[in-house]
Amino acid sequence: MKKGRHTFIPSEDIFILSTCAIAGPNEGRGRFGSYYDAVLEDPDWDCKTHEKTEIKMHKFAIEKAIEKSKKAREEVDCLIGGDLLNQLVASTFAAREFEIPCLGVYSACASFGEALAIASFLIGGQNMKNVLCCTGSHYGAVERQFRYPLELGTQPAPSSQYTVTAAGAALLSTEGEGQPRLTGCTIGKIVDYRICDANNMGAAMAPAAADTIVTHLQDTGRRENYYDYIFTGDLGKYGTETLYHLCKERGLDLSSCLNDCGALIYSEKQKDMQGGSGAGCLAAVFCSYIYKEMKEGNIKRVLLVPTGALLSKGSSLQGESIPGIAHAVSVEA
Amino acid sequence: MKKGRHTFIPSEDIFILSTCAIAGPNEGRGRFGSYYDAVLEDPDWDCKTHEKTEIKMHKFAIEKAIEKSKKAREEVDCLIGGDLLNQLVASTFAAREFEIPCLGVYSACASFGEALAIASFLIGGQNMKNVLCCTGSHYGAVERQFRYPLELGTQPAPSSQYTVTAAGAALLSTEGEGQPRLTGCTIGKIVDYRICDANNMGAAMAPAAADTIVTHLQDTGRRENYYDYIFTGDLGKYGTETLYHLCKERGLDLSSCLNDCGALIYSEKQKDMQGGSGAGCLAAVFCSYIYKEMKEGNIKRVLLVPTGALLSKGSSLQGESIPGIAHAVSVEA
């Protein structure tokens, strides 16, 4: 059911029946280490390449989310996968093991939000019953693809982010009384403030986050304090400050509720520049910490707003700017 | 409304209100030259790079499809875009001009099918009213990304396909009485027969096409002759023969209805190896020839089954095989 300009509230209950999050060693030493279902001891999990590691992580997250739901694999109507690798190979090669109808999605680091939003439409209207969403990223694979191989030892700029090695999977279902529910989504528009600095993704993505948050609140008639927390994906510290500023210009004060998963995922002791980023970032934090805290009643309402920087290595080399996108998904206990 | 295992039939009418197809010079000299809305004289359309050309083609297709629908841009609830470029930059940089909520999808050359399927769920259940789907590809851009730059003059193998330079956009709507309707979709599973030869994509994708077609017909209780035509996307000549064989093993005889858009898109005079491929292939053929023939009553029922080969340059180099996927969408006049 449409609300306002771009927000949709499902007419049926859509429960988040189960989740699974798996993280790399660095992430395991971070703030949510005890919340993940599994933490790797070795960042390449005995695999020959970073890409094969990421495939293995997606598979683990999918398998475990299905197992925890107590559903049979055959009861999963659709698997929506996304990642940052060219041609989504991590999602694809993981998904091929499961014989479940598959959709591939890409909104860069906002992919988990896109997956959840699509899932809500697949289940709404009495269509599908169980839809699994899984996104992830791997530090080594992403560095090689977008920037430089780790072996080169290139130094990151202080404004850049650290792509998390993590994957998160959530099974959405028409069943699951008592579980947190997906209660609405606002699909974002691409917003481009013509930022060209690939070492400052936070600034590139913050305008899209502002646009989507403002649209969501206007459409629903809510104020920012309706939610216990608004979680962005990976704006990092500078990007978050930019978002505060942009929202303030539009009459919103997010200072009491805004948290950025990327800024939180590592502990203060870890030298992590702007914090974490990646398609695995909000996915892993939601599928571990946020979900568990909601089940225990410590958090009641969240707005997930993962953000994506829609560039490629090629687009930057061709002088293009970095468009941003953010999708908002509300989850309530 | 779910039918059988994996097929969904919308309970409301979903009309294909308008389409637009734009093609490169080679495609313009092919079988459907007179059907396209526009044919480029120069394969790079005055742009500095192939990628910028493809962005321009997506933009044209989107603009024109909206114009032909007589809807205002603000009435389009969502834009679903897909292409073969890393990080979907053609779709993204085109979409940023339109301020329409955006979803990025990737099923390789099956992306148009994925977009249509998702659109049917977005519109069904009385949610969205107008959803625009647009996918495309560009020969020069794809050759450089997956194989070799054109300037190198590398000779293709006889079993390989020629990525079309084309884009197709379709506006799906709750309005449009009398227009062809999207009447069902079957989201495909990833099927991998462990083909490793990137010069023989047809063989890699045919098993997925067989699986999806068989599933669709079983779910709906239809025989193959229910449809005037079953159009695959880009199996090419060898891949089509493989598909006949696989379907025959499962008791289906597709010889009277199967056509491959890739095998048809170029004329017999053109030396095109296996025929066309790409995310623009079925999109452009459907949004021009098939749609117009349906509006004129010459074709009544089609099953669109675009096929995708889910590899990347990196996955092949790492010794992986080529998984395939195919999504089926039925359209009836």
XYZ file of C-alpha atoms in Angstrom:
666
model
C 0.000 0.000 0.000
C 1.529 3.254 -1.107
C 2.062 6.057 1.378
C 2.963 9.478 0.122
C 5.263 9.744 -2.821
C 7.628 6.791 -2.636
C 7.033 4.764 0.515
C 5.240 1.425 0.695
C 3.782 -0.195 3.785
C 2.962 -3.898 3.344
C -0.613 -4.794 4.174
C 0.427 -8.199 5.518
C 2.891 -8.983 8.272
C 6.343 -9.692 6.923
C 8.451 -11.264 9.648
C 12.199 -11.499 9.737
C 12.149 -15.132 10.685
C 15.890 -15.690 10.988
C 19.245 -14.133 10.225
C 22.884 -15.106 9.994
C 26.003 -12.975 9.976
C 29.569 -14.101 9.359
C 32.562 -11.798 9.688
C 36.297 -11.664 9.128
C 38.907 -11.487 11.892
C 39.102 -7.683 11.980
C 35.348 -7.396 12.235
C 35.343 -10.108 14.875
C 37.614 -7.924 17.007
C 35.199 -5.015 16.540
C 32.157 -3.893 18.490
C 29.826 -6.710 17.457
C 32.246 -9.611 17.654
C 30.110 -11.549 20.104
C 26.971 -11.067 18.020
C 28.100 -12.712 14.781
C 27.144 -16.329 14.132
C 30.709 -16.996 13.035
C 34.020 -15.148 12.916
C 36.841 -16.264 10.635
C 40.257 -16.832 12.149
C 41.881 -16.492 8.744
C 40.653 -13.707 6.413
C 40.767 -16.118 3.472
C 39.154 -19.084 5.210
C 41.523 -21.637 3.617
C 40.552 -20.524 0.122
C 42.973 -19.816 -2.686
C 41.519 -16.413 -3.531
C 39.604 -13.631 -1.772
C 36.714 -14.124 -4.191
C 36.379 -17.808 -3.312
C 36.400 -16.803 0.361
C 33.551 -14.421 -0.190
C 31.562 -17.058 -2.065
C 32.075 -19.407 0.883
C 30.880 -16.724 3.306
C 27.688 -16.078 1.325
C 26.989 -19.822 1.237
C 27.489 -20.112 4.975
C 25.157 -17.197 5.686
C 22.452 -18.584 3.386
C 22.679 -22.110 4.780
C 22.646 -20.980 8.372
C 19.757 -18.549 7.917
C 17.684 -21.353 6.393
C 18.712 -23.766 9.158
C 17.828 -21.289 11.913
C 14.422 -20.633 10.328
C 13.583 -24.343 10.598
C 12.240 -24.153 7.050
C 13.209 -26.657 4.402
C 15.267 -25.337 1.509
C 12.380 -26.113 -0.833
C 10.157 -23.732 1.114
C 12.327 -20.753 0.202
C 10.599 -19.159 -2.787
C 13.373 -16.815 -3.809
C 16.951 -15.897 -2.992
C 17.974 -12.286 -3.569
C 21.729 -11.819 -3.626
C 24.100 -8.899 -4.016
C 27.760 -8.019 -3.609
C 30.382 -5.642 -4.917
C 32.281 -7.968 -7.211
C 32.062 -7.575 -10.966
C 29.050 -9.474 -12.273
C 28.012 -10.298 -8.692
C 30.078 -13.470 -8.762
C 30.098 -13.940 -4.988
C 26.294 -14.048 -4.816
C 25.987 -16.083 -7.991
C 28.470 -18.819 -7.225
C 27.067 -19.149 -3.721
C 23.476 -19.258 -4.980
C 24.111 -21.969 -7.546
C 24.413 -24.550 -4.759
C 20.871 -24.031 -3.541
C 18.479 -24.568 -6.475
C 16.336 -21.672 -5.334
C 14.981 -19.099 -7.836
C 17.417 -16.210 -7.835
C 17.460 -12.502 -8.320
C 20.693 -10.522 -8.500
C 20.619 -6.952 -7.216
C 23.118 -4.136 -7.242
C 23.034 -0.814 -5.424
C 26.667 -0.997 -4.326
C 26.761 -0.885 -0.520
C 22.996 -0.243 -0.425
C 22.313 -3.670 -1.947
C 20.975 -5.170 1.294
C 18.345 -2.439 1.449
C 17.396 -3.087 -2.156
C 17.108 -6.809 -1.467
C 14.856 -6.270 1.574
C 12.684 -3.810 -0.330
C 12.189 -6.185 -3.262
C 11.508 -9.043 -0.834
C 8.703 -7.041 0.763
C 6.977 -6.750 -2.616
C 7.571 -10.419 -3.441
C 5.885 -11.475 -0.209
C 3.221 -8.781 -0.124
C 0.022 -9.334 -2.056
C -0.018 -12.966 -0.949
C 2.566 -14.086 -3.429
C 5.681 -15.625 -1.979
C 5.926 -16.928 1.556
C 9.663 -17.066 2.239
C 12.349 -14.907 0.654
C 16.008 -14.924 1.620
C 18.168 -11.815 1.221
C 21.952 -12.077 1.384
C 24.682 -9.550 0.668
C 28.351 -9.438 1.521
C 31.804 -8.083 0.773
C 35.454 -9.018 1.218
C 38.198 -6.500 1.913
C 40.888 -8.134 -0.196
C 38.630 -8.767 -3.188
C 37.213 -5.262 -3.216
C 40.560 -3.561 -2.797
C 41.962 -5.442 -5.778
C 38.940 -4.726 -7.919
C 38.409 -1.063 -7.137
C 41.806 0.118 -6.014
C 45.007 -1.927 -5.619
C 45.915 -5.497 -4.600
C 46.766 -5.744 -0.910
C 50.235 -7.032 -1.758
C 51.101 -3.572 -3.072
C 50.814 -2.120 0.443
C 49.153 1.089 -0.753
C 48.341 3.563 2.026
C 44.692 4.613 2.325
C 43.684 8.256 2.709
C 42.271 9.288 6.131
C 38.895 10.019 4.508
C 38.548 6.549 3.018
C 36.683 3.563 4.385
C 37.655 -0.024 5.035
C 35.502 -2.543 3.171
C 34.305 -5.094 5.676
C 34.821 -8.795 5.232
C 31.355 -9.941 6.165
C 28.088 -11.340 4.873
C 24.582 -11.129 6.285
C 21.496 -13.126 5.345
C 17.909 -12.609 6.492
C 14.932 -14.860 5.801
C 11.699 -12.926 5.433
C 8.507 -14.870 5.890
C 4.749 -14.684 6.263
C 5.306 -16.760 9.391
C 7.134 -15.765 12.516
C 4.717 -14.346 15.041
C 6.669 -12.406 17.626
C 9.695 -11.790 15.425
C 10.716 -8.329 14.225
C 8.711 -7.253 11.193
C 9.587 -5.376 8.023
C 7.024 -2.601 8.108
C 7.850 -0.379 5.155
C 10.324 0.623 2.497
C 11.311 3.692 0.538
C 13.244 2.956 -2.630
C 15.836 5.660 -3.146
C 16.612 7.909 -6.080
C 20.099 8.329 -7.434
C 21.519 11.632 -6.146
C 24.718 13.063 -7.546
C 26.376 16.133 -6.026
C 29.239 15.667 -8.497
C 31.765 14.499 -5.894
C 34.679 12.971 -7.795
C 36.936 11.922 -4.925
C 36.820 8.138 -4.611
C 38.636 8.537 -1.277
C 35.656 10.425 0.130
C 32.687 8.161 -0.503
C 30.876 9.428 2.570
C 30.454 12.833 0.980
C 29.279 11.208 -2.262
C 26.607 9.132 -0.548
C 25.319 11.479 2.158
C 23.063 13.478 -0.208
C 21.267 10.306 -1.268
C 20.832 9.269 2.361
C 19.378 12.670 3.187
C 17.001 12.511 0.246
C 15.709 9.060 1.151
C 15.349 9.753 4.884
C 13.504 13.002 4.255
C 11.234 11.324 1.688
C 10.490 8.443 4.058
C 9.610 10.689 6.982
C 7.505 13.018 4.854
C 5.653 10.122 3.234
C 4.890 8.446 6.551
C 4.189 11.674 8.427
C 6.702 10.630 11.073
C 9.304 12.612 12.905
C 12.857 11.374 13.299
C 12.158 10.335 16.897
C 9.621 7.721 15.732
C 12.608 5.438 15.398
C 14.900 4.400 18.217
C 17.684 4.442 15.657
C 18.252 5.356 12.053
C 21.141 3.173 10.871
C 23.014 4.268 7.766
C 25.298 1.742 6.118
C 28.688 3.221 5.644
C 28.806 6.958 5.546
C 31.724 6.923 7.933
C 32.477 9.770 10.272
C 32.791 12.571 7.687
C 29.801 11.333 5.705
C 27.674 11.228 8.846
C 28.533 14.834 9.652
C 27.557 15.743 6.094
C 24.251 13.942 6.542
C 23.470 15.785 9.798
C 24.085 19.048 8.007
C 21.961 18.195 4.945
C 19.072 16.999 7.112
C 19.263 20.066 9.332
C 18.838 22.223 6.227
C 15.609 20.305 5.653
C 14.365 20.752 9.224
C 15.415 17.383 10.620
C 17.622 16.798 13.642
C 19.043 13.293 13.541
C 21.532 13.771 16.358
C 19.592 11.665 18.852
C 18.946 8.656 16.627
C 21.472 8.456 13.795
C 24.092 5.736 13.863
C 26.311 4.587 11.042
C 27.053 0.856 10.862
C 30.391 1.579 9.247
C 31.416 3.947 12.028
C 30.318 1.420 14.672
C 31.524 -1.902 13.298
C 35.101 -1.476 14.439
C 36.093 -0.664 18.004
C 37.746 2.600 18.916
C 41.075 0.834 19.401
C 41.142 -0.329 15.773
C 42.736 2.129 13.330
C 40.029 2.125 10.727
C 40.080 5.552 9.109
C 36.428 6.417 8.464
C 35.133 3.036 9.525
C 33.735 0.119 7.608
C 31.909 0.038 4.309
C 30.767 -2.557 1.816
C 27.686 -4.528 0.898
C 28.393 -6.694 3.932
C 28.499 -3.838 6.398
C 24.903 -3.001 7.293
C 23.885 -6.553 6.357
C 26.186 -8.082 8.976
C 25.430 -5.501 11.657
C 21.671 -5.846 11.149
C 21.734 -9.641 10.948
C 23.624 -9.844 14.220
C 23.510 -6.965 16.657
C 20.406 -5.061 15.612
C 18.231 -8.131 15.057
C 19.217 -9.717 18.359
C 18.697 -6.516 20.317
C 15.257 -6.176 18.746
C 14.336 -9.745 19.650
C 15.349 -9.045 23.220
C 13.226 -5.914 23.297
C 16.121 -3.485 23.722
C 15.443 -1.829 20.385
C 11.879 -1.394 19.130
C 11.956 0.503 15.855
C 14.757 1.038 13.406
C 15.086 2.579 9.993
C 17.824 0.887 7.986
C 19.299 3.210 5.379
C 22.230 1.488 3.652
C 24.028 3.790 1.240
C 25.785 3.036 -2.035
C 28.387 4.802 -4.168
C 27.584 3.960 -7.771
C 30.985 4.156 -9.388
C 33.242 1.706 -11.135
C 36.989 1.866 -11.626
C 36.262 2.667 -15.266
C 33.743 5.432 -14.615
C 36.189 7.328 -12.400
C 38.947 6.958 -14.984
C 36.541 8.421 -17.560
C 36.091 11.508 -15.409
C 32.642 10.706 -14.084
C 31.476 11.798 -10.631
C 30.187 9.395 -7.967
C 26.380 9.163 -7.790
C 24.921 7.907 -4.513
C 21.841 5.926 -3.588
C 20.160 4.921 -0.333
C 17.176 2.657 0.292
C 15.224 2.870 3.552
C 13.633 -0.130 5.230
C 11.768 0.101 8.522
C 11.878 -2.809 10.941
C 9.791 -2.928 14.109
C 9.737 -5.361 16.991
C -0.913 -15.463 -7.022
C 1.362 -18.474 -6.990
C 0.867 -21.253 -9.478
C 2.712 -24.506 -8.978
C 6.222 -24.370 -7.689
C 7.752 -21.166 -8.975
C 5.362 -19.333 -11.276
C 3.332 -16.263 -10.370
C 0.294 -14.952 -12.191
C -0.645 -11.379 -11.262
C -4.212 -10.966 -10.088
C -4.449 -7.505 -11.640
C -3.900 -6.514 -15.248
C -0.379 -5.328 -15.877
C -0.200 -3.595 -19.244
C 2.878 -2.893 -21.258
C 1.880 0.658 -21.928
C 4.819 1.687 -24.106
C 8.246 0.581 -25.249
C 11.319 2.030 -26.908
C 14.234 0.302 -28.597
C 17.434 1.897 -29.881
C 20.071 -0.021 -31.800
C 23.538 0.340 -33.266
C 24.342 0.393 -36.985
C 24.937 -3.373 -37.296
C 21.667 -4.125 -35.578
C 19.938 -1.531 -37.728
C 21.040 -3.486 -40.801
C 19.605 -6.647 -39.256
C 16.157 -8.230 -39.380
C 14.371 -5.695 -37.197
C 15.953 -2.511 -38.503
C 12.630 -0.946 -39.436
C 11.111 -1.741 -36.040
C 13.538 0.137 -33.788
C 12.618 3.630 -32.619
C 16.114 4.775 -33.509
C 19.215 3.364 -35.193
C 22.633 4.912 -34.668
C 24.680 5.860 -37.707
C 27.870 5.832 -35.659
C 28.388 3.005 -33.135
C 29.688 5.521 -30.598
C 27.064 8.202 -31.141
C 29.564 11.080 -30.914
C 30.689 9.962 -27.464
C 34.293 9.684 -26.347
C 33.924 6.152 -24.996
C 31.751 3.094 -25.589
C 30.499 3.298 -22.016
C 29.292 6.875 -22.465
C 27.528 5.750 -25.630
C 25.709 3.051 -23.774
C 24.675 5.478 -21.047
C 23.278 7.770 -23.747
C 21.347 4.881 -25.291
C 19.759 3.897 -21.970
C 18.751 7.526 -21.394
C 17.193 7.745 -24.836
C 15.217 4.541 -24.334
C 13.949 5.646 -20.918
C 12.974 9.129 -22.089
C 11.235 7.875 -25.176
C 9.314 5.126 -23.398
C 8.003 7.701 -20.905
C 7.128 10.128 -23.715
C 5.263 7.455 -25.688
C 3.304 6.422 -22.602
C 1.988 9.981 -22.249
C 2.712 9.753 -18.538
C 4.604 12.459 -16.696
C 8.000 11.491 -15.349
C 6.689 11.993 -11.798
C 4.102 9.289 -12.398
C 6.781 6.643 -12.844
C 7.067 4.947 -9.465
C 10.232 3.012 -10.121
C 12.952 2.508 -12.715
C 14.582 -0.921 -12.876
C 17.834 -0.895 -14.791
C 20.406 -3.474 -15.803
C 23.393 -3.895 -18.093
C 26.599 -5.881 -18.406
C 29.098 -3.258 -17.354
C 30.915 -3.540 -14.039
C 28.803 -2.015 -11.304
C 25.977 -1.436 -13.795
C 27.346 1.973 -14.688
C 25.347 2.314 -17.908
C 22.031 1.935 -16.074
C 23.164 4.022 -13.129
C 24.531 7.024 -14.965
C 21.466 7.039 -17.221
C 19.078 6.750 -14.289
C 20.616 9.602 -12.328
C 19.090 12.090 -14.758
C 15.532 11.092 -13.984
C 14.963 11.413 -10.213
C 12.915 8.246 -10.184
C 13.406 5.618 -7.434
C 15.838 3.063 -8.819
C 16.583 -0.600 -8.550
C 19.656 -2.136 -10.150
C 19.381 -5.744 -11.327
C 21.854 -8.220 -12.707
C 21.263 -11.585 -14.324
C 23.740 -10.979 -17.141
C 21.858 -11.223 -20.444
C 18.707 -12.320 -18.593
C 18.488 -8.967 -16.815
C 15.490 -7.764 -18.823
C 13.532 -10.813 -17.694
C 14.516 -10.154 -14.096
C 13.438 -6.524 -14.413
C 10.029 -7.446 -15.860
C 9.496 -10.101 -13.184
C 10.293 -7.703 -10.352
C 8.103 -5.036 -11.956
C 5.155 -7.442 -11.938
C 5.497 -7.810 -8.165
C 5.955 -4.072 -7.645
C 2.719 -3.370 -9.496
C 0.758 -6.374 -8.254
C -1.014 -6.146 -4.921
C -2.070 -2.607 -5.719
C 1.250 -1.081 -4.937
C 2.932 0.778 -7.731
C 1.144 1.999 -10.838
C 3.922 2.577 -13.338
C 7.287 0.826 -13.465
C 9.873 1.280 -16.189
C 12.299 -1.518 -17.085
C 15.385 -0.783 -19.179
C 18.385 -2.927 -20.071
C 21.056 -2.599 -22.720
C 24.521 -3.488 -23.920
C 27.262 -2.107 -26.156
C 29.545 -4.296 -28.266
C 32.711 -2.258 -27.797
C 32.272 -1.785 -24.055
C 31.533 -5.451 -23.408
C 34.374 -6.733 -25.582
C 36.850 -4.586 -23.709
C 35.501 -5.597 -20.305
C 35.115 -9.336 -20.828
C 37.546 -10.111 -23.612
C 39.778 -7.684 -25.526
C 39.573 -4.081 -26.733
C 38.346 -3.850 -30.335
C 41.557 -2.106 -31.374
C 43.412 -5.373 -30.814
C 41.533 -6.979 -33.716
C 41.135 -10.330 -31.941
C 39.338 -12.975 -33.989
C 36.228 -14.486 -32.374
C 35.632 -18.236 -32.306
C 32.801 -19.558 -34.530
C 30.884 -20.657 -31.418
C 30.907 -17.213 -29.843
C 28.262 -14.538 -29.949
C 28.272 -10.890 -30.880
C 27.117 -8.598 -28.083
C 24.478 -6.311 -29.510
C 24.678 -2.561 -29.266
C 21.112 -1.888 -28.220
C 18.845 -0.861 -25.362
C 15.191 -1.561 -24.759
C 12.814 0.049 -22.289
C 9.256 -0.955 -21.414
C 6.806 0.920 -19.202
C 4.515 -1.399 -17.279
C 1.330 0.114 -15.939
C -2.012 -0.561 -14.314
C -3.428 1.470 -17.206
C -3.382 0.609 -20.849
C -6.546 -1.208 -21.781
C -5.996 -2.965 -25.069
C -2.205 -3.120 -24.803
C -0.300 -6.385 -24.435
C -0.281 -7.612 -20.838
C 2.345 -9.230 -18.658
C 0.481 -12.317 -17.502
C 2.994 -14.307 -15.479
C 6.595 -14.871 -14.530
C 8.829 -17.744 -13.477
C 12.008 -16.654 -11.763
C 14.813 -18.977 -12.768
C 17.266 -21.018 -10.736
C 20.989 -20.947 -11.408
C 21.916 -24.071 -13.350
C 25.532 -25.045 -13.892
C 26.544 -27.947 -16.147
C 30.187 -27.045 -15.525
C 30.814 -25.651 -18.996
C 34.074 -23.684 -18.837
C 34.360 -22.473 -22.419
C 33.615 -18.752 -22.491
C 33.479 -19.037 -26.289
C 30.461 -21.321 -26.017
C 27.998 -19.425 -23.846
C 25.034 -21.023 -25.587
C 25.931 -24.396 -24.127
C 26.415 -22.814 -20.692
C 23.001 -21.155 -20.689
C 20.814 -23.749 -22.418
C 20.379 -25.938 -19.296
C 19.016 -22.960 -17.349
C 16.632 -22.113 -20.176
C 15.407 -25.712 -20.250
C 14.902 -25.748 -16.497
C 12.906 -22.518 -16.481
C 10.752 -23.386 -19.503
C 9.929 -26.821 -18.115
C 9.134 -25.348 -14.696
C 6.911 -22.669 -16.212
C 4.925 -25.118 -18.345
C 4.553 -27.614 -15.509
C 3.469 -24.926 -13.060
C 0.868 -23.484 -15.431
C -0.283 -26.832 -16.791
C 0.328 -25.565 -20.325
C 1.821 -27.273 -23.304
C 4.472 -25.615 -25.460
C 1.876 -24.796 -28.129
C 0.008 -22.503 -25.710
C 2.425 -19.840 -26.900
C 2.763 -18.628 -30.472
C 6.451 -18.218 -29.715
C 8.920 -18.913 -26.973
C 11.697 -16.357 -27.389
C 15.019 -17.089 -25.745
C 17.477 -14.245 -25.439
C 20.803 -15.254 -26.853
C 21.424 -18.962 -26.974
C 22.622 -18.626 -30.534
C 22.431 -21.449 -33.024
C 24.385 -24.085 -31.078
C 22.746 -23.175 -27.786
C 19.291 -23.430 -29.348
C 20.051 -26.948 -30.602
C 21.191 -27.846 -27.101
C 17.940 -26.475 -25.692
C 15.812 -28.526 -28.129
C 17.682 -31.613 -27.031
C 17.356 -30.929 -23.292
C 13.643 -30.182 -23.600
C 13.050 -33.265 -25.706
C 14.568 -35.351 -22.911
C 11.890 -33.844 -20.659
C 9.047 -34.573 -23.103
C 8.789 -31.135 -24.713
C 9.002 -30.398 -28.400
C 9.812 -26.741 -28.930
C 10.508 -26.986 -32.660
C 7.309 -25.243 -33.695
C 7.555 -22.267 -31.352
C 11.130 -21.652 -30.247
C 12.957 -18.628 -31.561
C 16.155 -17.100 -30.292
C 16.406 -13.315 -30.375
C 20.154 -13.539 -30.746
C 19.878 -15.855 -33.743
C 17.252 -13.584 -35.334
C 18.570 -10.102 -34.677
C 21.049 -10.098 -37.538
C 20.134 -10.909 -41.109
C 21.473 -13.963 -42.880
C 23.830 -11.814 -44.943
C 25.615 -10.539 -41.849
C 28.550 -12.669 -40.688
C 27.600 -12.907 -37.044
C 28.928 -16.242 -35.803
C 26.270 -17.541 -33.397
C 24.209 -14.387 -33.509
C 23.651 -11.619 -31.032
C 23.799 -11.638 -27.271
C 23.810 -9.114 -24.454
C 21.429 -7.528 -22.010
C 20.184 -5.402 -24.878
C 19.353 -8.323 -27.148
C 15.953 -9.625 -26.061
C 15.130 -6.196 -24.633
C 15.530 -4.483 -28.000
C 13.818 -7.251 -29.988
C 10.873 -7.359 -27.590
C 10.538 -3.581 -27.309
C 10.418 -3.258 -31.081
C 9.416 -6.212 -33.211
C 7.576 -8.455 -30.762
C 5.632 -5.676 -29.061
C 4.555 -4.085 -32.339
C 3.503 -7.400 -33.858
C 1.456 -8.096 -30.722
C -0.234 -4.700 -30.875
C -1.137 -5.405 -34.497
C -2.578 -8.769 -33.567
C -0.058 -10.842 -35.517
C 1.297 -12.451 -32.368
C -0.997 -13.294 -29.473
C 0.997 -15.041 -26.767
C 4.713 -15.143 -26.164
C 6.958 -16.499 -23.471
C 10.108 -14.408 -23.133
C 13.004 -16.422 -21.742
C 16.155 -14.299 -21.742
C 19.225 -16.262 -20.692
C 22.308 -15.165 -18.794
C 25.841 -16.514 -18.387
C 26.935 -15.658 -14.863
C 30.673 -15.371 -15.255
C 33.171 -12.590 -14.842
C 36.614 -12.253 -16.379
C 38.007 -13.007 -12.929
C 35.879 -16.080 -12.258
C 37.044 -17.731 -15.492
C 40.660 -16.947 -14.709
C 40.141 -18.594 -11.314
C 39.046 -21.784 -13.025
C 35.345 -21.490 -12.336
C 32.704 -22.828 -14.713
C 29.912 -20.714 -16.222
C 26.580 -20.959 -14.393
C 23.495 -20.011 -16.385
C 20.149 -18.485 -15.507
C 16.919 -17.803 -17.378
C 13.770 -15.965 -16.282
C 10.464 -16.533 -18.063
C 7.866 -13.825 -18.550
C 4.615 -14.397 -20.417
C 3.072 -11.584 -22.427
C -0.350 -11.843 -24.049
C -2.197 -9.544 -26.377
